[in-house]
Structure formats: C-alpha cells, structure tokens
Amino acid sequence: EPEVTQTPSHQVTQMGQEVILRCVPISNHLYFYWYRQILGQKVEFLVSFYNNEISEKSEIFDDQFSVERPDGSNFTLKIRSTKLEDSAMYFCASRVTYNSPLHFGNGTRLTVT
Amino acid sequence: GQQLNQSPQSMFIQEGEDVSMNCTSSSIFNTWLWYKQDPGEGPVLLIALYKAGELTSNGRLTAQFGITRKDSFLNISASIPSDVGIYFCAGLRAGNMLTFGGGTRLMVKP
C-alpha cells in the first residue's frame, strides 16, 4: 500500500540553525500538510498546501517557517532559525481529494539543542 | 479555535475487555476520523466517518458519527495486547485544517 515517507527520521540541530524536513506524499495525492506534535501533547496543524500554494496556516506557522514543493514528488518544511521550542515530531500528511482522509508519514523527530 | 475534547485521557484494561472512548466539540464537523499512534510513529487511520449518524466498523473497531455532528465515539471489542497505543479523534470542517483531540492512551493488561 502506498505511504507517505519522511526523511530524516531524527534531526538534531543547534539553536539558530536552519533545517529542512522532507516528505514524499502518496503519488496521486493533491493536498499536502505539515503537523507537529510536541512530546506528550496532541497533534497540531501547521500548514496546508494545494496547487503550489499555501491554502491555510495556523498561528504556529510564523515567518520562520516555509514550505515548498520543489518538484513533482517532494514536499519540504523549512525552519529558518530554529528555537528550543521547535523541538517536536513533525508529521507530513497528504490526501487525494478535499474531503478524503489524511494519511500521515512516520514523522521526523526534531531536537533543537 | 476549534477544540475537541477527548475522553478518557487514559485507560488501563484487562485483555478481552471492550473499550469505549469519545470526542465532543462545541463545533460542527463534516468528517470525523479516528487514528491510532504507536510510539515513535505517525498516526495511522483506523476509521473515517462522513455522514451524521453513520456507524462504521473495521474488524473489532466500531465508530459512530454523532447525529448532532458535534461528537463521535470509538469502540474496541475484545481488546488484545497489540491494541496498546494512543487513539486520536480528529474532526474536519470546511477548509483544510484537521483538528485533533487530546488522545486516549490505552494500556492492556494480559
């Protein structure tokens, strides 16, 4: 069964550094998402992306975050200048249509030191 | 913002028992989804509900979309050790944002 894949599985970075988290959504999916989960807390929406542009974003998704679909298969989340509180699991998700369920990747654990 | 209240927060049950958990909200949702998350992994979709009143089963799992569209429940019958994990409800309204509940941590005693 096709799945969403994310790399790396774990990223350690120093505060102030830039990180890029990578995702390959399911190939026929058209809607892409980033969510994050701080340890022990619930999954929180960051941003949705459709037709090569951001369609919705939360208040968490401030100017330090950006997303890009650089080619036909990858979907990336960039954090420009990481802060300690950015440490979390970051999940990519995708879906076929506007109303179909989201399918999640296994996440990237980001640790900012 | 939209809030989903999921209960219970945790459950510690005996193998073979049935489990019930639910989510409620003050907002109406068009779609309810139930996910399970194992440690170190992403949420895995269990059941999707699209219509008010809909009752859907997936093996030992049964979920319902409440008539008011403001709630949903998930039942697991005859629990087994591999049911251990965190179960999340999630609701979708018009727009792209999926809102998650706080999760129910299920622990099963053999």
PDB file of C-alpha atoms in Angstrom:
ATOM      1  CA  GLU A   1       0.000   0.000   0.000  1.00  0.00           C
ATOM      2  CA  PRO A   2       1.412   3.415  -0.896  1.00  0.00           C
ATOM      3  CA  GLU A   3       2.567   5.501   2.030  1.00  0.00           C
ATOM      4  CA  VAL A   4       3.850   8.928   2.934  1.00  0.00           C
ATOM      5  CA  THR A   5       7.586   8.830   3.583  1.00  0.00           C
ATOM      6  CA  GLN A   6       9.567  11.323   5.617  1.00  0.00           C
ATOM      7  CA  THR A   7      13.284  11.919   5.988  1.00  0.00           C
ATOM      8  CA  PRO A   8      15.258  12.091   8.147  1.00  0.00           C
ATOM      9  CA  SER A   9      13.610  10.158  10.951  1.00  0.00           C
ATOM     10  CA  HIS A  10      15.593  12.152  13.509  1.00  0.00           C
ATOM     11  CA  GLN A  11      17.302  15.517  13.115  1.00  0.00           C
ATOM     12  CA  VAL A  12      19.406  17.187  15.777  1.00  0.00           C
ATOM     13  CA  THR A  13      20.311  20.822  15.251  1.00  0.00           C
ATOM     14  CA  GLN A  14      21.687  23.753  17.189  1.00  0.00           C
ATOM     15  CA  MET A  15      19.512  26.705  18.064  1.00  0.00           C
ATOM     16  CA  GLY A  16      19.583  29.298  15.318  1.00  0.00           C
ATOM     17  CA  GLN A  17      20.363  26.829  12.547  1.00  0.00           C
ATOM     18  CA  GLU A  18      18.145  26.192   9.554  1.00  0.00           C
ATOM     19  CA  VAL A  19      16.595  22.775   8.995  1.00  0.00           C
ATOM     20  CA  ILE A  20      14.719  21.267   6.088  1.00  0.00           C
ATOM     21  CA  LEU A  21      12.364  18.383   6.702  1.00  0.00           C
ATOM     22  CA  ARG A  22      11.494  16.302   3.685  1.00  0.00           C
ATOM     23  CA  CYS A  23       8.389  14.406   2.697  1.00  0.00           C
ATOM     24  CA  VAL A  24       7.302  12.355  -0.269  1.00  0.00           C
ATOM     25  CA  PRO A  25       3.495  12.285  -0.295  1.00  0.00           C
ATOM     26  CA  ILE A  26       1.493   9.479  -1.883  1.00  0.00           C
ATOM     27  CA  SER A  27       1.868   9.911  -5.612  1.00  0.00           C
ATOM     28  CA  ASN A  28      -1.703  10.653  -6.691  1.00  0.00           C
ATOM     29  CA  HIS A  29      -2.472  12.900  -3.731  1.00  0.00           C
ATOM     30  CA  LEU A  30      -3.098  16.584  -4.316  1.00  0.00           C
ATOM     31  CA  TYR A  31      -3.331  18.099  -0.838  1.00  0.00           C
ATOM     32  CA  PHE A  32      -0.325  18.251   1.454  1.00  0.00           C
ATOM     33  CA  TYR A  33       0.056  19.115   5.112  1.00  0.00           C
ATOM     34  CA  TRP A  34       2.510  19.586   7.916  1.00  0.00           C
ATOM     35  CA  TYR A  35       1.577  18.896  11.525  1.00  0.00           C
ATOM     36  CA  ARG A  36       3.677  18.847  14.629  1.00  0.00           C
ATOM     37  CA  GLN A  37       3.431  17.057  17.953  1.00  0.00           C
ATOM     38  CA  ILE A  38       5.344  18.275  20.967  1.00  0.00           C
ATOM     39  CA  LEU A  39       6.247  15.366  23.224  1.00  0.00           C
ATOM     40  CA  GLY A  40       3.219  14.194  25.179  1.00  0.00           C
ATOM     41  CA  GLN A  41       0.850  16.635  23.530  1.00  0.00           C
ATOM     42  CA  LYS A  42      -1.692  16.450  20.752  1.00  0.00           C
ATOM     43  CA  VAL A  43      -1.061  16.763  17.048  1.00  0.00           C
ATOM     44  CA  GLU A  44      -1.255  20.393  15.890  1.00  0.00           C
ATOM     45  CA  PHE A  45      -1.904  21.725  12.413  1.00  0.00           C
ATOM     46  CA  LEU A  46       0.802  23.875  10.843  1.00  0.00           C
ATOM     47  CA  VAL A  47       0.012  24.376   7.180  1.00  0.00           C
ATOM     48  CA  SER A  48      -1.857  23.006   4.174  1.00  0.00           C
ATOM     49  CA  PHE A  49      -0.689  23.237   0.579  1.00  0.00           C
ATOM     50  CA  TYR A  50      -2.582  22.777  -2.659  1.00  0.00           C
ATOM     51  CA  ASN A  51      -1.943  23.735  -6.244  1.00  0.00           C
ATOM     52  CA  ASN A  52       1.533  25.013  -5.403  1.00  0.00           C
ATOM     53  CA  GLU A  53       0.448  27.435  -2.759  1.00  0.00           C
ATOM     54  CA  ILE A  54      -0.395  27.592   0.908  1.00  0.00           C
ATOM     55  CA  SER A  55      -4.148  27.260   1.375  1.00  0.00           C
ATOM     56  CA  GLU A  56      -4.320  27.541   5.149  1.00  0.00           C
ATOM     57  CA  LYS A  57      -1.896  28.020   8.032  1.00  0.00           C
ATOM     58  CA  SER A  58      -2.103  28.156  11.795  1.00  0.00           C
ATOM     59  CA  GLU A  59      -0.723  30.796  14.142  1.00  0.00           C
ATOM     60  CA  ILE A  60       2.187  28.458  14.842  1.00  0.00           C
ATOM     61  CA  PHE A  61       3.312  28.778  11.220  1.00  0.00           C
ATOM     62  CA  ASP A  62       5.044  32.146  11.514  1.00  0.00           C
ATOM     63  CA  ASP A  63       7.694  33.766   9.323  1.00  0.00           C
ATOM     64  CA  GLN A  64      10.401  31.326  10.348  1.00  0.00           C
ATOM     65  CA  PHE A  65       8.525  28.512   8.595  1.00  0.00           C
ATOM     66  CA  SER A  66       8.152  27.952   4.887  1.00  0.00           C
ATOM     67  CA  VAL A  67       7.007  25.113   2.658  1.00  0.00           C
ATOM     68  CA  GLU A  68       7.901  24.179  -0.857  1.00  0.00           C
ATOM     69  CA  ARG A  69       7.119  21.566  -3.448  1.00  0.00           C
ATOM     70  CA  PRO A  70      10.360  21.771  -5.416  1.00  0.00           C
ATOM     71  CA  ASP A  71       9.460  19.007  -7.864  1.00  0.00           C
ATOM     72  CA  GLY A  72       6.653  16.577  -8.602  1.00  0.00           C
ATOM     73  CA  SER A  73       7.302  14.333  -5.637  1.00  0.00           C
ATOM     74  CA  ASN A  74       8.859  16.175  -2.670  1.00  0.00           C
ATOM     75  CA  PHE A  75       7.226  18.461  -0.141  1.00  0.00           C
ATOM     76  CA  THR A  76       9.509  20.251   2.302  1.00  0.00           C
ATOM     77  CA  LEU A  77       9.194  22.214   5.511  1.00  0.00           C
ATOM     78  CA  LYS A  78      11.960  24.704   6.242  1.00  0.00           C
ATOM     79  CA  ILE A  79      12.540  26.222   9.649  1.00  0.00           C
ATOM     80  CA  ARG A  80      14.846  29.197   9.171  1.00  0.00           C
ATOM     81  CA  SER A  81      16.266  29.837  12.612  1.00  0.00           C
ATOM     82  CA  THR A  82      15.352  27.058  14.994  1.00  0.00           C
ATOM     83  CA  LYS A  83      14.401  27.680  18.591  1.00  0.00           C
ATOM     84  CA  LEU A  84      14.425  25.281  21.505  1.00  0.00           C
ATOM     85  CA  GLU A  85      10.627  25.189  21.466  1.00  0.00           C
ATOM     86  CA  ASP A  86      10.654  23.912  17.891  1.00  0.00           C
ATOM     87  CA  SER A  87      11.703  20.523  19.240  1.00  0.00           C
ATOM     88  CA  ALA A  88       8.870  18.181  18.297  1.00  0.00           C
ATOM     89  CA  MET A  89       7.772  15.423  15.950  1.00  0.00           C
ATOM     90  CA  TYR A  90       6.873  16.865  12.576  1.00  0.00           C
ATOM     91  CA  PHE A  91       4.397  14.895  10.519  1.00  0.00           C
ATOM     92  CA  CYS A  92       3.716  15.234   6.836  1.00  0.00           C
ATOM     93  CA  ALA A  93       0.308  14.163   5.540  1.00  0.00           C
ATOM     94  CA  SER A  94      -1.422  14.017   2.198  1.00  0.00           C
ATOM     95  CA  ARG A  95      -4.782  13.185   0.716  1.00  0.00           C
ATOM     96  CA  VAL A  96      -6.339  12.627  -2.662  1.00  0.00           C
ATOM     97  CA  THR A  97      -9.275  14.995  -2.564  1.00  0.00           C
ATOM     98  CA  TYR A  98     -10.611  17.808  -0.472  1.00  0.00           C
ATOM     99  CA  ASN A  99     -12.735  15.540   1.721  1.00  0.00           C
ATOM    100  CA  SER A 100     -10.781  12.288   1.833  1.00  0.00           C
ATOM    101  CA  PRO A 101      -8.911  11.214   4.979  1.00  0.00           C
ATOM    102  CA  LEU A 102      -5.360  12.366   5.617  1.00  0.00           C
ATOM    103  CA  HIS A 103      -2.585   9.790   5.503  1.00  0.00           C
ATOM    104  CA  PHE A 104       0.383  10.522   7.724  1.00  0.00           C
ATOM    105  CA  GLY A 105       4.056   9.727   7.462  1.00  0.00           C
ATOM    106  CA  ASN A 106       6.054   8.362  10.396  1.00  0.00           C
ATOM    107  CA  GLY A 107       7.390  11.766  11.254  1.00  0.00           C
ATOM    108  CA  THR A 108      10.723  13.472  11.762  1.00  0.00           C
ATOM    109  CA  ARG A 109      11.809  13.978  15.331  1.00  0.00           C
ATOM    110  CA  LEU A 110      13.480  17.391  15.520  1.00  0.00           C
ATOM    111  CA  THR A 111      15.673  18.095  18.522  1.00  0.00           C
ATOM    112  CA  VAL A 112      16.979  21.616  18.926  1.00  0.00           C
ATOM    113  CA  THR A 113      19.846  21.972  21.402  1.00  0.00           C
TER     114      THR A 113
ATOM    115  CA  GLY B   1     -10.149  27.986  17.949  1.00  0.00           C
ATOM    116  CA  GLN B   2     -11.846  24.644  17.423  1.00  0.00           C
ATOM    117  CA  GLN B   3     -11.464  22.280  20.359  1.00  0.00           C
ATOM    118  CA  LEU B   4     -12.076  18.568  20.534  1.00  0.00           C
ATOM    119  CA  ASN B   5     -12.497  17.132  23.992  1.00  0.00           C
ATOM    120  CA  GLN B   6     -11.468  13.508  24.015  1.00  0.00           C
ATOM    121  CA  SER B   7     -12.108  11.180  26.925  1.00  0.00           C
ATOM    122  CA  PRO B   8     -10.926   9.319  28.759  1.00  0.00           C
ATOM    123  CA  GLN B   9      -7.329  10.534  28.694  1.00  0.00           C
ATOM    124  CA  SER B  10      -6.101   7.055  29.555  1.00  0.00           C
ATOM    125  CA  MET B  11      -7.463   3.587  30.160  1.00  0.00           C
ATOM    126  CA  PHE B  12      -5.878   0.533  31.739  1.00  0.00           C
ATOM    127  CA  ILE B  13      -7.928  -2.544  30.975  1.00  0.00           C
ATOM    128  CA  GLN B  14      -7.773  -6.310  31.048  1.00  0.00           C
ATOM    129  CA  GLU B  15      -7.229  -8.222  27.833  1.00  0.00           C
ATOM    130  CA  GLY B  16     -10.568  -9.276  26.397  1.00  0.00           C
ATOM    131  CA  GLU B  17     -12.487  -6.284  27.721  1.00  0.00           C
ATOM    132  CA  ASP B  18     -14.338  -3.865  25.493  1.00  0.00           C
ATOM    133  CA  VAL B  19     -13.157  -0.260  25.254  1.00  0.00           C
ATOM    134  CA  SER B  20     -15.094   2.896  24.571  1.00  0.00           C
ATOM    135  CA  MET B  21     -13.770   6.415  24.007  1.00  0.00           C
ATOM    136  CA  ASN B  22     -15.372   9.545  22.648  1.00  0.00           C
ATOM    137  CA  CYS B  23     -14.844  13.044  21.380  1.00  0.00           C
ATOM    138  CA  THR B  24     -17.088  16.037  21.766  1.00  0.00           C
ATOM    139  CA  SER B  25     -16.951  19.554  20.454  1.00  0.00           C
ATOM    140  CA  SER B  26     -18.934  22.754  20.515  1.00  0.00           C
ATOM    141  CA  SER B  27     -18.364  22.994  16.750  1.00  0.00           C
ATOM    142  CA  ILE B  28     -19.930  21.001  13.952  1.00  0.00           C
ATOM    143  CA  PHE B  29     -17.657  18.797  11.860  1.00  0.00           C
ATOM    144  CA  ASN B  30     -18.247  17.391   8.375  1.00  0.00           C
ATOM    145  CA  THR B  31     -15.911  14.454   8.807  1.00  0.00           C
ATOM    146  CA  TRP B  32     -14.717  12.519  11.824  1.00  0.00           C
ATOM    147  CA  LEU B  33     -11.581  10.415  11.706  1.00  0.00           C
ATOM    148  CA  TRP B  34     -10.062   8.040  14.227  1.00  0.00           C
ATOM    149  CA  TYR B  35      -6.296   7.425  14.267  1.00  0.00           C
ATOM    150  CA  LYS B  36      -4.002   5.211  16.295  1.00  0.00           C
ATOM    151  CA  GLN B  37      -0.443   6.240  17.097  1.00  0.00           C
ATOM    152  CA  ASP B  38       2.210   3.793  18.238  1.00  0.00           C
ATOM    153  CA  PRO B  39       5.363   5.111  19.954  1.00  0.00           C
ATOM    154  CA  GLY B  40       7.769   6.774  17.516  1.00  0.00           C
ATOM    155  CA  GLU B  41       5.368   6.520  14.597  1.00  0.00           C
ATOM    156  CA  GLY B  42       2.839   8.688  12.832  1.00  0.00           C
ATOM    157  CA  PRO B  43      -0.925   8.462  13.255  1.00  0.00           C
ATOM    158  CA  VAL B  44      -2.466   5.606  11.292  1.00  0.00           C
ATOM    159  CA  LEU B  45      -6.034   5.966  10.048  1.00  0.00           C
ATOM    160  CA  LEU B  46      -8.468   3.484  11.598  1.00  0.00           C
ATOM    161  CA  ILE B  47     -11.920   4.680  10.564  1.00  0.00           C
ATOM    162  CA  ALA B  48     -13.345   7.608   8.592  1.00  0.00           C
ATOM    163  CA  LEU B  49     -16.912   8.862   9.065  1.00  0.00           C
ATOM    164  CA  TYR B  50     -18.586  11.199   6.586  1.00  0.00           C
ATOM    165  CA  LYS B  51     -22.269  11.438   7.480  1.00  0.00           C
ATOM    166  CA  ALA B  52     -24.152  12.271  10.650  1.00  0.00           C
ATOM    167  CA  GLY B  53     -25.422   9.063  12.224  1.00  0.00           C
ATOM    168  CA  GLU B  54     -23.012   6.887  10.262  1.00  0.00           C
ATOM    169  CA  LEU B  55     -21.864   3.752  12.070  1.00  0.00           C
ATOM    170  CA  THR B  56     -18.788   2.080  10.602  1.00  0.00           C
ATOM    171  CA  SER B  57     -16.834  -1.000  11.602  1.00  0.00           C
ATOM    172  CA  ASN B  58     -13.284  -2.081  10.882  1.00  0.00           C
ATOM    173  CA  GLY B  59     -12.707  -5.504  12.408  1.00  0.00           C
ATOM    174  CA  ARG B  60     -13.080  -5.187  16.173  1.00  0.00           C
ATOM    175  CA  LEU B  61     -13.377  -1.404  15.895  1.00  0.00           C
ATOM    176  CA  THR B  62     -16.674   0.429  15.573  1.00  0.00           C
ATOM    177  CA  ALA B  63     -17.092   4.175  15.322  1.00  0.00           C
ATOM    178  CA  GLN B  64     -20.078   6.459  15.006  1.00  0.00           C
ATOM    179  CA  PHE B  65     -20.567   9.988  13.735  1.00  0.00           C
ATOM    180  CA  GLY B  66     -22.949  11.687  16.154  1.00  0.00           C
ATOM    181  CA  ILE B  67     -26.314  12.935  14.932  1.00  0.00           C
ATOM    182  CA  THR B  68     -25.541  16.470  16.071  1.00  0.00           C
ATOM    183  CA  ARG B  69     -22.211  16.324  14.127  1.00  0.00           C
ATOM    184  CA  LYS B  70     -20.504  17.506  17.301  1.00  0.00           C
ATOM    185  CA  ASP B  71     -19.375  14.156  18.642  1.00  0.00           C
ATOM    186  CA  SER B  72     -18.077  10.720  17.784  1.00  0.00           C
ATOM    187  CA  PHE B  73     -17.208   7.554  19.634  1.00  0.00           C
ATOM    188  CA  LEU B  74     -14.881   4.624  19.037  1.00  0.00           C
ATOM    189  CA  ASN B  75     -15.424   1.169  20.493  1.00  0.00           C
ATOM    190  CA  ILE B  76     -12.911  -1.652  20.522  1.00  0.00           C
ATOM    191  CA  SER B  77     -14.293  -5.075  21.307  1.00  0.00           C
ATOM    192  CA  ALA B  78     -12.360  -7.922  22.944  1.00  0.00           C
ATOM    193  CA  SER B  79      -9.130  -5.953  23.364  1.00  0.00           C
ATOM    194  CA  ILE B  80      -5.783  -7.622  22.739  1.00  0.00           C
ATOM    195  CA  PRO B  81      -2.256  -6.539  23.759  1.00  0.00           C
ATOM    196  CA  SER B  82      -1.482  -5.031  20.340  1.00  0.00           C
ATOM    197  CA  ASP B  83      -4.333  -2.556  20.820  1.00  0.00           C
ATOM    198  CA  VAL B  84      -1.992  -0.645  23.133  1.00  0.00           C
ATOM    199  CA  GLY B  85      -1.294   2.861  21.873  1.00  0.00           C
ATOM    200  CA  ILE B  86      -2.740   6.331  21.722  1.00  0.00           C
ATOM    201  CA  TYR B  87      -6.026   6.822  19.915  1.00  0.00           C
ATOM    202  CA  PHE B  88      -6.849  10.224  18.470  1.00  0.00           C
ATOM    203  CA  CYS B  89     -10.108  11.540  17.142  1.00  0.00           C
ATOM    204  CA  ALA B  90      -9.880  14.247  14.517  1.00  0.00           C
ATOM    205  CA  GLY B  91     -12.537  16.454  13.008  1.00  0.00           C
ATOM    206  CA  LEU B  92     -12.672  18.227   9.702  1.00  0.00           C
ATOM    207  CA  ARG B  93     -14.842  21.208   8.855  1.00  0.00           C
ATOM    208  CA  ALA B  94     -14.982  23.206   5.648  1.00  0.00           C
ATOM    209  CA  GLY B  95     -11.403  24.082   4.867  1.00  0.00           C
ATOM    210  CA  ASN B  96      -8.239  22.087   5.140  1.00  0.00           C
ATOM    211  CA  MET B  97      -7.461  22.019   8.801  1.00  0.00           C
ATOM    212  CA  LEU B  98      -7.876  18.749  10.661  1.00  0.00           C
ATOM    213  CA  THR B  99      -8.327  19.311  14.386  1.00  0.00           C
ATOM    214  CA  PHE B 100      -7.111  16.591  16.733  1.00  0.00           C
ATOM    215  CA  GLY B 101      -8.390  15.588  20.126  1.00  0.00           C
ATOM    216  CA  GLY B 102      -6.003  15.206  23.027  1.00  0.00           C
ATOM    217  CA  GLY B 103      -5.773  11.425  22.654  1.00  0.00           C
ATOM    218  CA  THR B 104      -6.703   8.394  24.721  1.00  0.00           C
ATOM    219  CA  ARG B 105      -3.795   6.287  25.919  1.00  0.00           C
ATOM    220  CA  LEU B 106      -4.851   2.650  26.026  1.00  0.00           C
ATOM    221  CA  MET B 107      -2.956   0.122  28.109  1.00  0.00           C
ATOM    222  CA  VAL B 108      -3.921  -3.547  28.064  1.00  0.00           C
ATOM    223  CA  LYS B 109      -3.057  -5.969  30.808  1.00  0.00           C
ATOM    224  CA  PRO B 110      -2.602  -9.545  29.556  1.00  0.00           C
TER     225      PRO B 110
END
